[in-house]
Coordinates of C-alpha atoms and ligand atoms in Angstrom, one line a residue:
Chain A
M1 CA 4.0 -25.6 -33.1
A2 CA 6.8 -25.0 -35.1
E3 CA 10.4 -25.8 -33.4
V4 CA 11.6 -23.2 -32.0
D5 CA 15.5 -22.8 -30.5
Q6 CA 14.9 -23.2 -26.8
K7 CA 17.9 -20.5 -25.8
A8 CA 15.5 -18.2 -27.9
L9 CA 12.1 -18.6 -26.2
F10 CA 13.6 -18.2 -22.6
E11 CA 15.0 -14.9 -24.0
F12 CA 12.0 -13.7 -25.6
L13 CA 10.5 -14.7 -21.4
L14 CA 13.1 -12.7 -20.0
R15 CA 12.6 -9.7 -21.8
M16 CA 8.7 -10.0 -21.1
G17 CA 9.0 -11.1 -17.9
D18 CA 12.1 -8.7 -17.0
N19 CA 10.1 -5.4 -18.1
T20 CA 7.2 -6.3 -16.0
L21 CA 9.7 -7.2 -12.9
V22 CA 11.6 -4.1 -13.2
L23 CA 8.6 -1.5 -14.1
G24 CA 6.3 -3.0 -11.2
H25 CA 9.7 -2.1 -8.8
R26 CA 9.2 1.1 -10.0
V27 CA 5.4 1.8 -9.6
S28 CA 6.2 0.1 -6.2
E29 CA 8.1 2.8 -4.6
W30 CA 5.4 5.1 -4.8
C31 CA 3.8 3.7 -1.8
G32 CA 2.5 6.3 0.6
H33 CA 4.1 9.1 -1.4
S34 CA 1.6 10.0 -3.8
P35 CA -0.3 13.3 -4.5
I36 CA -3.4 11.6 -3.6
L37 CA -4.6 8.5 -1.8
E38 CA -6.8 7.2 -5.2
E39 CA -3.2 7.5 -6.9
D40 CA -1.9 5.7 -3.6
I41 CA -4.0 2.8 -4.4
A42 CA -4.1 2.8 -8.6
L43 CA 0.0 2.6 -8.2
A44 CA -0.2 0.1 -5.5
N45 CA -2.8 -1.8 -7.9
T46 CA -0.6 -1.4 -10.7
A47 CA 2.6 -2.4 -9.1
L48 CA 0.9 -5.7 -8.3
D49 CA -0.9 -6.7 -11.3
L50 CA 2.7 -6.4 -12.9
I51 CA 3.9 -8.5 -10.1
G52 CA 1.8 -11.1 -10.5
Q53 CA 2.5 -10.8 -14.7
T54 CA 6.3 -11.1 -14.0
Q55 CA 5.5 -14.5 -11.2
L56 CA 3.8 -15.9 -14.8
W57 CA 6.5 -15.1 -17.3
L58 CA 10.1 -15.3 -15.6
G59 CA 8.2 -19.1 -14.0
L60 CA 7.6 -20.2 -17.8
A61 CA 11.0 -18.7 -18.7
G62 CA 12.3 -20.9 -16.0
E63 CA 10.4 -23.8 -17.0
V64 CA 11.8 -23.8 -21.1
E65 CA 15.8 -22.9 -19.8
G66 CA 15.0 -26.3 -17.9
K67 CA 17.6 -25.8 -15.2
G68 CA 15.7 -25.6 -12.2
R69 CA 15.2 -22.3 -11.6
S70 CA 12.1 -20.9 -10.3
A71 CA 10.6 -17.1 -10.9
D72 CA 12.2 -15.9 -7.6
D73 CA 15.9 -18.2 -8.6
L74 CA 15.6 -15.6 -12.4
A75 CA 14.3 -12.5 -10.5
F76 CA 16.5 -12.2 -7.3
L77 CA 20.3 -14.0 -7.9
R78 CA 20.5 -12.5 -11.7
D79 CA 23.1 -9.6 -11.9
V80 CA 22.6 -6.6 -14.1
W81 CA 24.1 -8.2 -17.4
D82 CA 21.0 -10.8 -17.3
F83 CA 18.4 -8.3 -17.5
R84 CA 16.6 -8.1 -20.7
N85 CA 14.0 -5.4 -19.9
V86 CA 14.2 -2.2 -22.0
L87 CA 15.8 1.3 -20.6
L88 CA 12.2 2.5 -20.3
T89 CA 11.3 0.3 -17.0
E90 CA 14.4 0.7 -15.4
L91 CA 14.6 4.7 -15.7
P92 CA 14.0 7.1 -12.2
N93 CA 10.4 7.6 -11.6
G94 CA 10.9 11.4 -11.2
D95 CA 8.0 12.9 -10.5
F96 CA 4.4 11.9 -10.6
G97 CA 3.6 13.1 -14.3
R98 CA 7.4 11.4 -15.8
T99 CA 6.3 8.3 -13.9
L100 CA 2.5 8.1 -15.4
L101 CA 3.5 9.0 -18.6
R102 CA 6.1 6.3 -18.6
Q103 CA 3.5 3.7 -17.1
F104 CA 1.4 5.2 -20.8
L105 CA 4.0 4.7 -23.2
F106 CA 4.8 1.1 -21.3
D107 CA 1.1 0.2 -21.3
A108 CA 0.1 0.8 -24.8
W109 CA 3.1 -1.0 -26.3
A110 CA 2.0 -3.6 -23.9
S111 CA -1.6 -3.6 -24.8
I112 CA -0.6 -3.8 -28.4
M113 CA 2.0 -6.9 -27.9
L114 CA -0.3 -9.1 -25.6
G115 CA -2.7 -8.5 -28.1
R116 CA -0.7 -10.2 -30.2
L117 CA 0.4 -12.9 -28.3
Q118 CA -3.2 -13.6 -27.3
K119 CA -2.6 -16.0 -30.6
S120 CA 1.0 -17.4 -30.0
S121 CA 1.1 -20.7 -31.1
D122 CA 2.7 -21.2 -28.1
P123 CA -0.7 -21.9 -25.8
R124 CA 0.8 -21.3 -22.5
I125 CA 2.1 -17.6 -23.8
A126 CA -1.6 -16.9 -25.4
A127 CA -2.8 -18.3 -21.6
I128 CA -0.7 -15.3 -20.1
A129 CA -1.6 -12.9 -22.4
E130 CA -4.8 -13.3 -22.0
K131 CA -5.1 -13.1 -18.3
A132 CA -2.4 -9.9 -19.0
S133 CA -4.1 -8.2 -21.5
K134 CA -7.2 -7.6 -18.7
E135 CA -5.4 -6.0 -16.7
V136 CA -3.0 -3.8 -18.9
A137 CA -6.6 -2.6 -21.0
Y138 CA -7.4 -0.9 -17.7
H139 CA -3.9 0.6 -16.9
V140 CA -3.9 2.1 -20.6
E141 CA -7.3 3.8 -19.9
R142 CA -5.7 4.8 -17.0
S143 CA -2.7 6.4 -17.7
A144 CA -4.0 7.7 -21.2
D145 CA -6.3 9.6 -18.6
T146 CA -4.4 10.7 -16.2
V147 CA -1.8 12.5 -18.8
V148 CA -4.5 13.9 -20.9
G149 CA -6.1 15.2 -17.5
L150 CA -2.2 16.4 -16.4
G151 CA -1.3 17.4 -20.4
D152 CA -4.4 19.3 -20.6
G153 CA -4.6 20.8 -17.1
T154 CA -2.8 23.7 -15.6
Q155 CA 0.2 25.6 -17.1
E156 CA 2.5 24.1 -15.3
S157 CA 1.0 20.5 -15.4
H158 CA 1.6 21.1 -19.0
D159 CA 5.3 21.9 -19.0
R160 CA 6.2 19.0 -16.8
M161 CA 4.1 16.6 -18.7
Q162 CA 5.9 18.3 -21.9
A163 CA 9.4 18.1 -20.0
A164 CA 9.0 14.3 -19.1
L165 CA 7.7 13.5 -22.8
E166 CA 11.4 14.8 -23.7
Y167 CA 13.0 13.1 -21.7
L168 CA 10.9 9.7 -22.2
W169 CA 11.3 9.9 -25.8
P170 CA 14.5 8.5 -26.3
Y171 CA 13.2 5.4 -24.7
V172 CA 10.3 4.7 -26.7
G173 CA 12.3 3.3 -29.5
E174 CA 14.3 0.3 -28.3
M175 CA 10.3 -1.4 -27.7
F176 CA 10.5 -1.7 -31.7
Q177 CA 13.7 -3.0 -32.1
S178 CA 14.2 -6.8 -33.5
D179 CA 16.8 -9.2 -33.7
D180 CA 17.4 -12.6 -34.2
V181 CA 15.5 -13.6 -31.0
D182 CA 12.7 -11.6 -32.7
A183 CA 12.9 -13.3 -35.9
A184 CA 12.9 -16.9 -34.1
M185 CA 9.6 -16.3 -32.6
V186 CA 8.2 -14.9 -35.9
A187 CA 9.4 -18.0 -37.7
A188 CA 7.8 -20.4 -35.0
G189 CA 4.3 -18.1 -34.8
I190 CA 4.9 -17.3 -30.9
A191 CA 5.0 -13.6 -31.4
P192 CA 5.1 -10.5 -33.4
D193 CA 7.9 -8.7 -34.8
P194 CA 8.4 -5.9 -32.5
A195 CA 8.7 -3.3 -35.9
G196 CA 6.0 -4.5 -37.2
L197 CA 3.7 -3.0 -33.8
R198 CA 5.0 0.6 -34.5
A199 CA 2.1 1.9 -37.0
E200 CA -0.1 0.9 -34.6
Y201 CA 1.6 2.1 -31.4
D202 CA 1.9 5.6 -33.1
A203 CA -1.8 5.8 -33.5
L204 CA -2.6 5.2 -29.9
I205 CA -0.3 7.5 -28.0
G206 CA -0.3 10.2 -31.0
A207 CA -4.0 10.6 -30.4
V208 CA -4.1 11.0 -26.6
L209 CA -0.8 12.8 -26.6
D210 CA -3.0 15.1 -29.0
E211 CA -5.4 15.8 -26.5
A212 CA -3.4 15.7 -23.9
T213 CA -1.8 19.1 -26.3
L214 CA 1.3 17.4 -25.8
T215 CA 3.9 17.7 -28.7
L216 CA 6.4 14.8 -30.2
P217 CA 9.1 15.6 -29.7
K218 CA 11.4 15.8 -33.1
G219 CA 14.1 13.4 -34.2
D220 CA 13.9 9.7 -33.6
F221 CA 16.4 8.5 -31.7
A222 CA 16.7 5.3 -30.1
H223 CA 18.5 4.5 -26.4
K224 CA 18.7 0.9 -26.9
G225 CA 20.9 -2.1 -24.8
G226 CA 18.4 -3.4 -22.5
R227 CA 16.6 -5.6 -24.1
T228 CA 19.9 -7.3 -25.6
G229 CA 21.4 -6.9 -21.9
Y230 CA 24.0 -5.0 -23.8
M231 CA 24.0 -2.2 -22.1
H232 CA 21.7 -1.1 -19.4
T233 CA 21.6 2.1 -17.7
E234 CA 23.3 3.2 -14.2
H235 CA 20.2 2.3 -12.6
L236 CA 19.1 -1.0 -12.6
G237 CA 22.1 -1.9 -10.3
H238 CA 20.9 0.0 -7.4
M239 CA 17.7 -0.9 -7.8
L240 CA 19.2 -4.6 -7.6
C241 CA 20.7 -3.4 -4.6
H242 CA 17.1 -3.4 -2.8
M243 CA 15.2 -6.1 -4.2
Q244 CA 17.7 -8.5 -3.7
W245 CA 19.2 -7.8 -0.5
L246 CA 17.6 -10.6 1.4
Q247 CA 18.4 -13.5 -1.3
R248 CA 21.9 -12.5 -2.0
A249 CA 22.1 -11.4 2.2
Y250 CA 21.0 -14.8 2.9
P251 CA 21.4 -16.9 0.6
G252 CA 19.3 -20.8 0.2
C253 CA 16.6 -19.8 2.1
D254 CA 12.5 -20.0 2.7
W255 CA 11.4 -16.6 2.7
Chain B
M1 CA -6.2 0.0 17.9
Y2 CA -5.7 2.7 15.1
A3 CA -7.7 5.5 17.7
Q4 CA -5.9 6.2 20.5
M5 CA -6.4 8.9 23.9
I6 CA -9.3 10.1 21.9
K7 CA -10.4 13.3 23.9
T8 CA -13.8 13.1 24.7
A9 CA -15.5 16.5 24.0
R10 CA -17.4 17.0 26.8
S11 CA -16.4 16.3 30.4
G12 CA -18.7 13.9 32.6
V13 CA -21.8 12.0 31.5
K14 CA -25.1 14.0 31.8
S15 CA -27.9 12.3 34.0
R16 CA -31.0 12.1 32.3
E17 CA -32.9 14.9 34.2
E18 CA -30.0 16.9 33.2
M19 CA -30.3 16.1 29.6
S20 CA -32.4 17.7 26.9
E21 CA -35.2 16.4 25.4
Q22 CA -33.6 15.6 22.3
E23 CA -30.7 14.9 24.0
R24 CA -32.7 12.0 25.7
E25 CA -34.4 10.9 22.4
F26 CA -30.7 10.4 21.0
Q27 CA -29.7 8.7 24.4
D28 CA -33.0 6.2 24.3
K29 CA -31.7 5.2 20.8
V30 CA -27.8 4.7 22.0
D31 CA -29.1 2.6 24.8
N32 CA -31.4 0.1 22.2
N33 CA -28.6 0.0 19.8
I34 CA -30.1 1.7 17.1
K35 CA -27.3 3.3 14.8
I36 CA -26.9 6.9 14.7
E37 CA -27.7 8.1 11.0
P38 CA -25.8 11.2 9.3
Q39 CA -29.5 13.3 9.3
D40 CA -30.3 12.1 12.5
W41 CA -29.8 14.7 15.8
M42 CA -26.9 14.4 17.2
P43 CA -25.0 16.1 20.1
D44 CA -22.6 18.7 19.0
D45 CA -19.9 17.2 21.4
Y46 CA -21.0 13.2 20.1
R47 CA -20.3 14.4 17.1
A48 CA -16.9 16.1 17.9
T49 CA -15.7 13.0 19.1
L50 CA -16.4 11.0 16.2
I51 CA -14.9 13.1 13.9
R52 CA -11.2 13.1 16.1
Q53 CA -11.8 9.2 16.5
M54 CA -12.5 8.4 13.1
G55 CA -10.1 10.9 11.3
Q56 CA -7.3 9.9 13.4
H57 CA -8.5 6.0 12.4
A58 CA -8.1 7.4 9.3
H59 CA -4.5 9.0 9.1
S60 CA -3.3 5.8 10.8
E61 CA -4.3 3.9 7.8
V62 CA -2.7 6.1 5.4
V63 CA 0.9 7.1 7.2
G64 CA 0.3 3.1 8.2
Q65 CA 1.3 2.6 4.8
L66 CA 5.2 4.8 5.1
P67 CA 6.3 1.7 7.8
E68 CA 5.5 -1.5 5.4
G69 CA 6.2 0.5 2.3
N70 CA 9.5 1.0 3.6
W71 CA 9.9 -3.2 2.6
I72 CA 7.7 -3.0 -0.6
T73 CA 11.6 -2.7 -2.9
R74 CA 13.0 -5.3 -0.5
A75 CA 10.4 -7.9 0.1
P76 CA 12.7 -11.1 -1.1
T77 CA 10.3 -13.1 -3.1
L78 CA 7.4 -11.8 -5.4
E79 CA 5.1 -13.9 -3.7
R80 CA 5.8 -11.8 -0.6
K81 CA 6.1 -8.4 -2.5
A82 CA 2.5 -8.8 -4.1
I83 CA 1.1 -9.8 -0.8
L84 CA 2.9 -6.6 0.8
L85 CA 1.8 -4.5 -2.2
A86 CA -2.1 -6.1 -1.7
K87 CA -2.1 -5.2 1.8
V88 CA -0.7 -1.6 1.6
Q89 CA -3.1 -1.0 -1.0
D90 CA -6.3 -2.6 1.4
E91 CA -4.4 0.1 3.9
A92 CA -4.8 2.8 1.8
G93 CA -8.5 1.9 0.7
H94 CA -9.5 1.0 4.5
G95 CA -8.3 5.4 4.7
L96 CA -10.3 6.7 1.9
Y97 CA -13.4 4.7 3.3
L98 CA -13.2 6.4 6.9
Y99 CA -12.6 9.5 5.9
S100 CA -15.7 9.3 3.5
A101 CA -17.1 8.3 6.8
A102 CA -15.8 11.3 8.4
E103 CA -17.7 13.1 6.0
T104 CA -20.9 12.3 6.8
L105 CA -20.8 14.4 9.2
G106 CA -19.4 17.1 8.4
E107 CA -15.8 17.4 7.7
T108 CA -13.4 16.9 4.2
R109 CA -11.0 15.1 3.8
D110 CA -8.7 17.4 2.9
E111 CA -9.5 19.3 6.1
L112 CA -8.7 16.8 8.5
V113 CA -5.1 16.0 6.0
N114 CA -4.5 19.6 6.7
L115 CA -4.9 19.1 10.6
L116 CA -3.2 15.9 10.2
H117 CA -0.2 17.6 8.9
E118 CA -0.7 21.1 10.7
G119 CA 0.2 18.7 14.1
K120 CA -3.6 19.1 15.3
M121 CA -5.0 15.4 15.0
K122 CA -2.6 12.2 15.5
Y123 CA -2.2 9.4 14.0
S124 CA -1.6 5.5 16.0
S125 CA 1.8 6.0 18.2
I126 CA 2.7 2.3 16.7
F127 CA 3.5 3.9 13.5
N128 CA 6.4 6.1 14.7
Y129 CA 8.1 3.1 15.2
P130 CA 10.7 1.7 12.8
T131 CA 10.3 -1.4 10.2
L132 CA 14.2 -2.4 10.7
N133 CA 14.1 -6.1 9.3
W134 CA 12.1 -8.0 7.2
A135 CA 10.4 -10.3 9.8
D136 CA 8.7 -6.3 11.2
I137 CA 6.5 -6.9 7.9
G138 CA 5.0 -10.2 9.4
A139 CA 5.0 -8.4 12.7
V140 CA 3.5 -5.7 12.0
G141 CA 0.7 -8.1 10.6
W142 CA 0.1 -10.1 12.9
L143 CA 0.3 -8.2 16.4
V144 CA -0.3 -4.6 14.7
D145 CA -3.7 -5.4 12.6
G146 CA -4.3 -8.1 14.9
A147 CA -4.6 -5.8 17.7
A148 CA -6.4 -3.4 15.4
I149 CA -8.8 -6.1 14.5
V150 CA -9.5 -6.9 18.3
N151 CA -10.5 -3.2 18.7
Q152 CA -12.3 -2.8 15.9
V153 CA -14.8 -5.9 16.4
A154 CA -15.9 -4.3 19.1
L155 CA -16.6 -1.1 16.9
Q156 CA -18.4 -2.9 15.0
R157 CA -21.6 -2.3 17.5
T158 CA -20.5 1.5 18.1
S159 CA -23.7 3.9 17.6
Y160 CA -22.7 5.7 14.6
G161 CA -23.9 3.8 11.6
P162 CA -21.5 4.8 8.5
Y163 CA -18.5 4.2 11.4
S164 CA -19.9 0.7 12.3
R165 CA -20.5 -0.7 8.7
A166 CA -16.7 1.0 7.9
M167 CA -15.4 -1.5 11.0
I168 CA -17.7 -4.9 9.0
R169 CA -16.1 -4.0 6.1
I170 CA -12.4 -3.6 7.4
C171 CA -12.2 -6.3 9.6
K172 CA -12.4 -8.8 7.3
E173 CA -9.4 -8.1 5.2
E174 CA -7.2 -6.7 8.5
S175 CA -8.0 -10.4 9.5
F176 CA -6.8 -11.9 6.1
H177 CA -3.6 -9.1 6.9
A178 CA -3.2 -10.9 10.2
R179 CA -3.2 -14.3 9.0
Q180 CA -0.6 -13.5 6.4
G181 CA 1.7 -11.4 8.9
Y182 CA 1.5 -14.6 11.2
D183 CA 2.4 -16.7 8.0
A184 CA 5.3 -14.5 7.4
I185 CA 6.4 -14.5 10.6
R186 CA 6.0 -18.2 11.2
V187 CA 8.0 -19.2 7.7
L188 CA 11.5 -16.7 9.3
A189 CA 10.6 -18.7 12.6
Q190 CA 11.1 -22.5 11.5
G191 CA 14.1 -21.2 9.2
S192 CA 17.9 -20.5 9.9
P193 CA 19.1 -19.6 12.6
E194 CA 19.4 -16.1 11.4
Q195 CA 16.3 -15.8 10.1
K196 CA 14.2 -17.3 13.5
K197 CA 16.7 -14.1 14.9
M198 CA 14.9 -11.5 12.4
A199 CA 11.5 -12.9 14.1
Q200 CA 12.9 -12.7 17.7
D201 CA 14.0 -9.0 17.3
A202 CA 11.1 -7.9 15.5
L203 CA 8.8 -9.7 18.1
N204 CA 11.1 -7.7 20.6
R205 CA 11.0 -4.3 19.6
L206 CA 7.1 -4.4 18.7
W207 CA 5.7 -6.2 21.6
F208 CA 5.5 -3.2 23.9
P209 CA 4.4 -0.8 21.1
A210 CA 1.7 -3.2 20.4
L211 CA 0.2 -3.3 23.8
M212 CA -0.2 1.0 23.9
M213 CA -2.5 0.3 21.1
F214 CA -5.1 0.5 23.4
G215 CA -4.1 3.1 25.4
P216 CA -3.2 3.9 29.0
S217 CA -5.4 1.8 31.4
D218 CA -8.6 3.3 32.4
S219 CA -8.2 4.7 35.3
E220 CA -5.4 6.6 33.6
S221 CA -8.0 8.0 30.9
V222 CA -10.9 10.7 31.4
H223 CA -12.7 10.5 28.6
S224 CA -13.8 6.9 28.6
E225 CA -17.0 7.2 30.6
Q226 CA -19.0 9.6 27.9
S227 CA -17.4 7.4 25.1
M228 CA -18.7 4.5 26.4
A229 CA -22.2 5.6 27.2
W230 CA -22.5 6.7 23.7
K231 CA -21.2 4.0 22.3
I232 CA -18.5 5.5 20.9
K233 CA -16.0 3.3 22.5
V234 CA -17.4 -0.2 23.4
K235 CA -14.9 -1.8 25.3
S236 CA -12.3 -1.0 28.1
N237 CA -8.9 -0.4 27.4
D238 CA -7.8 -2.7 29.8
E239 CA -10.1 -5.5 29.0
L240 CA -9.0 -5.3 25.2
R241 CA -5.5 -5.2 26.0
Q242 CA -6.0 -8.3 27.8
Q243 CA -8.0 -9.9 25.5
F244 CA -5.2 -9.3 22.6
V245 CA -2.8 -10.8 25.3
D246 CA -4.5 -13.6 25.5
Q247 CA -5.0 -14.3 22.0
T248 CA -1.0 -13.8 21.5
I249 CA 0.6 -15.8 23.6
P250 CA -0.5 -19.0 22.5
Q251 CA 0.2 -17.9 19.2
I252 CA 4.2 -16.9 20.1
E253 CA 4.2 -20.4 21.6
Y254 CA 3.5 -22.1 18.6
L255 CA 6.1 -20.0 16.7
G256 CA 8.5 -21.8 19.1
L257 CA 10.1 -17.5 19.8
D258 CA 10.8 -16.6 23.3
L259 CA 8.3 -14.7 25.4
P260 CA 9.1 -10.8 24.7
D261 CA 8.6 -10.8 28.3
P262 CA 9.7 -11.9 31.3
N263 CA 6.5 -11.4 33.4
I264 CA 3.9 -13.2 31.1
K265 CA 2.3 -15.7 33.3
W266 CA -1.0 -17.9 33.3
N267 CA -3.3 -16.7 36.3
E268 CA -5.6 -19.7 37.0
E269 CA -7.5 -17.6 39.1
R270 CA -8.1 -14.9 37.0
G271 CA -8.4 -16.9 33.6
H272 CA -5.9 -14.7 32.0
Y273 CA -2.4 -14.4 31.0
D274 CA -0.1 -11.5 33.7
F275 CA 2.3 -9.5 31.8
S276 CA 4.1 -6.4 32.3
E277 CA 2.5 -2.8 31.9
P278 CA 4.0 -0.8 28.9
N279 CA 7.0 1.6 29.2
W280 CA 4.0 4.5 29.6
P281 CA 6.4 7.8 29.7
E282 CA 7.5 6.6 26.2
F283 CA 4.0 5.9 25.6
F284 CA 3.2 10.3 26.0
D285 CA 7.0 11.1 24.6
V286 CA 5.9 9.4 21.3
I287 CA 2.6 10.9 21.7
K288 CA 4.1 13.9 22.1
G289 CA 6.2 14.0 18.6
N290 CA 8.9 12.2 20.2
G291 CA 8.5 8.7 19.1
P292 CA 11.6 7.7 16.7
C293 CA 9.5 8.5 13.9
N294 CA 7.2 10.7 13.9
V295 CA 9.4 13.3 12.4
D296 CA 10.6 11.5 9.9
R297 CA 6.6 10.6 8.6
M298 CA 5.0 13.3 9.0
E299 CA 8.0 15.2 6.7
K300 CA 7.3 12.2 3.6
R301 CA 4.0 12.7 4.3
V302 CA 4.1 16.7 4.0
A303 CA 6.3 16.2 1.4
A304 CA 3.8 13.8 -0.7
W305 CA 1.2 16.5 0.2
E306 CA 3.2 19.5 -1.4
D307 CA 5.0 17.9 -4.4
G308 CA 1.6 16.5 -5.2
T309 CA -0.4 20.0 -5.6
W310 CA 0.4 21.0 -9.3
V311 CA -1.7 16.7 -9.9
R312 CA -4.6 18.4 -8.1
D313 CA -4.2 20.9 -9.3
G314 CA -4.0 19.7 -12.8
L315 CA -6.3 17.0 -12.7
L316 CA -9.0 19.8 -11.4
A317 CA -8.5 22.1 -14.1
H318 CA -9.0 19.4 -16.5
A319 CA -11.9 18.2 -15.2
R320 CA -13.2 22.0 -15.3
K321 CA -12.4 22.7 -18.7
K322 CA -14.4 19.4 -19.5
A323 CA -17.4 20.7 -17.2
A324 CA -17.4 23.8 -19.0
Q325 CA -16.9 22.4 -22.5
K326 CA -19.9 19.7 -21.8
I327 CA -22.3 23.1 -20.6
A328 CA -21.4 24.8 -23.7
A329 CA -22.3 22.2 -25.9
E330 CA -25.6 21.8 -24.7
Ligands
FE2_401 FE1 -6.7 -0.9 7.4
FE2_402 FE1 -6.9 0.1 10.6
FE2_403 FE1 -4.2 -4.1 7.8

């Protein structure tokens, strides 16, 4: 394995772990409120998988950082500016359609990314990717099916899904942006260049959205600022108020 | 116990002489512990009572997601969050499993859910109490799932086959929940003074509501006799409550928490703990809809159902299109 800047590696791992942490949290907000019991079960299961992946990514991040911070320290004791998730994952749930479409747009990216990471030169990363890949293969199958079912359902469900796509589309591009951190990962054979995943992604989501009779919005404008931490949405701070409250109010405790 | 105050659809137990031949055969099976299966003949009142009981149990599993979901987004560690998510997922699965068991008696899940939303069916009184601090999540697993297990272990021997099998399967997961709940509250009881306060507060608030889960004393309960004869009910409310108290008090002592009731005392003569009765007028208020969370719980469940209408309709429409395409292609 080529020498890699540990700071860049730490940053990369935060990006992976914060994506699953923040999205897992959002999905868990559905608990007990979904349209049908089967979905309550499925959403809880998805959230559970994502939180499990978070434990692995942030656990490794803490190890790489070498300052003795655990996955919990990273999840519960950082402020908004330290989070490295893409903006897509922190957007509010909206209706069930928006939640499932956001899930699909993320799952599709994750399934491709994790496929590449299984060949990472860092065996610790390859091992996490292998485990997560199995879960995500199931997630993407499920979210794709639901997107198709709702897109090609009734007029109302179609319209709601199209509206969700218009809302979410500007947040897709950020998943494929590259910077110095990515360049360092590519050079060390640790992770692929995100930009290089775009063609495969477009083919995957294109086929599903087509079957769902949904139309891709025109324009490729992309909001950014999540994965660099430069500028999150206003929503993340409110999420952290909930997520971190106990740890902040009663510091230094075991739970 | 997730099913309380189930009104048996018949008052008074028939003597053998009063029974028809079919009824006698049925009762013989029950007496000989032969399970009743969906295709078997059964008295209408037996069917009606079971639908009420299983339906209420299923509703309880579903509504029970809400007080626990109340803390999922505030769970203090990733592991606790994962454990809670897994538990709530299990509870929804129990609901699904019990609705399916009720469907074997000819009542669909949608019909039962409608009755709940119209206020014509109930769920366990316990879920009308709030979860106010993090220790409540431990206490719910430990005390609420713990009380449910005491009841459901007995119900594994219930006469209706699908219900009995559902109980056997569900009990395994409930025991796991109870152990995890106890572990969560143990960490708090052994933690900082504030954490210990959380644990004590949760125990004090949830103790009597947990005792109420077994329903009022049998002497007050007019429905027990027939349900016992049919083995829909296997042990009396008071027996089950005593069993729960006896198993829980040593656990409270082990945690080093104060007992939630000054009258709890070992009774050498009876070989059981003495304890105070819960406040039954409060229980009846909760049952009537005046518990601290009744209105809120139902409002949330009805909203989830109504907001989800377009989703269910959309998925159904898509499934129909697919089926039609498949037929056209053949
Ligand atoms: Fe359950
Ligand atoms: Fe239960
Ligand atoms: Fe449980």
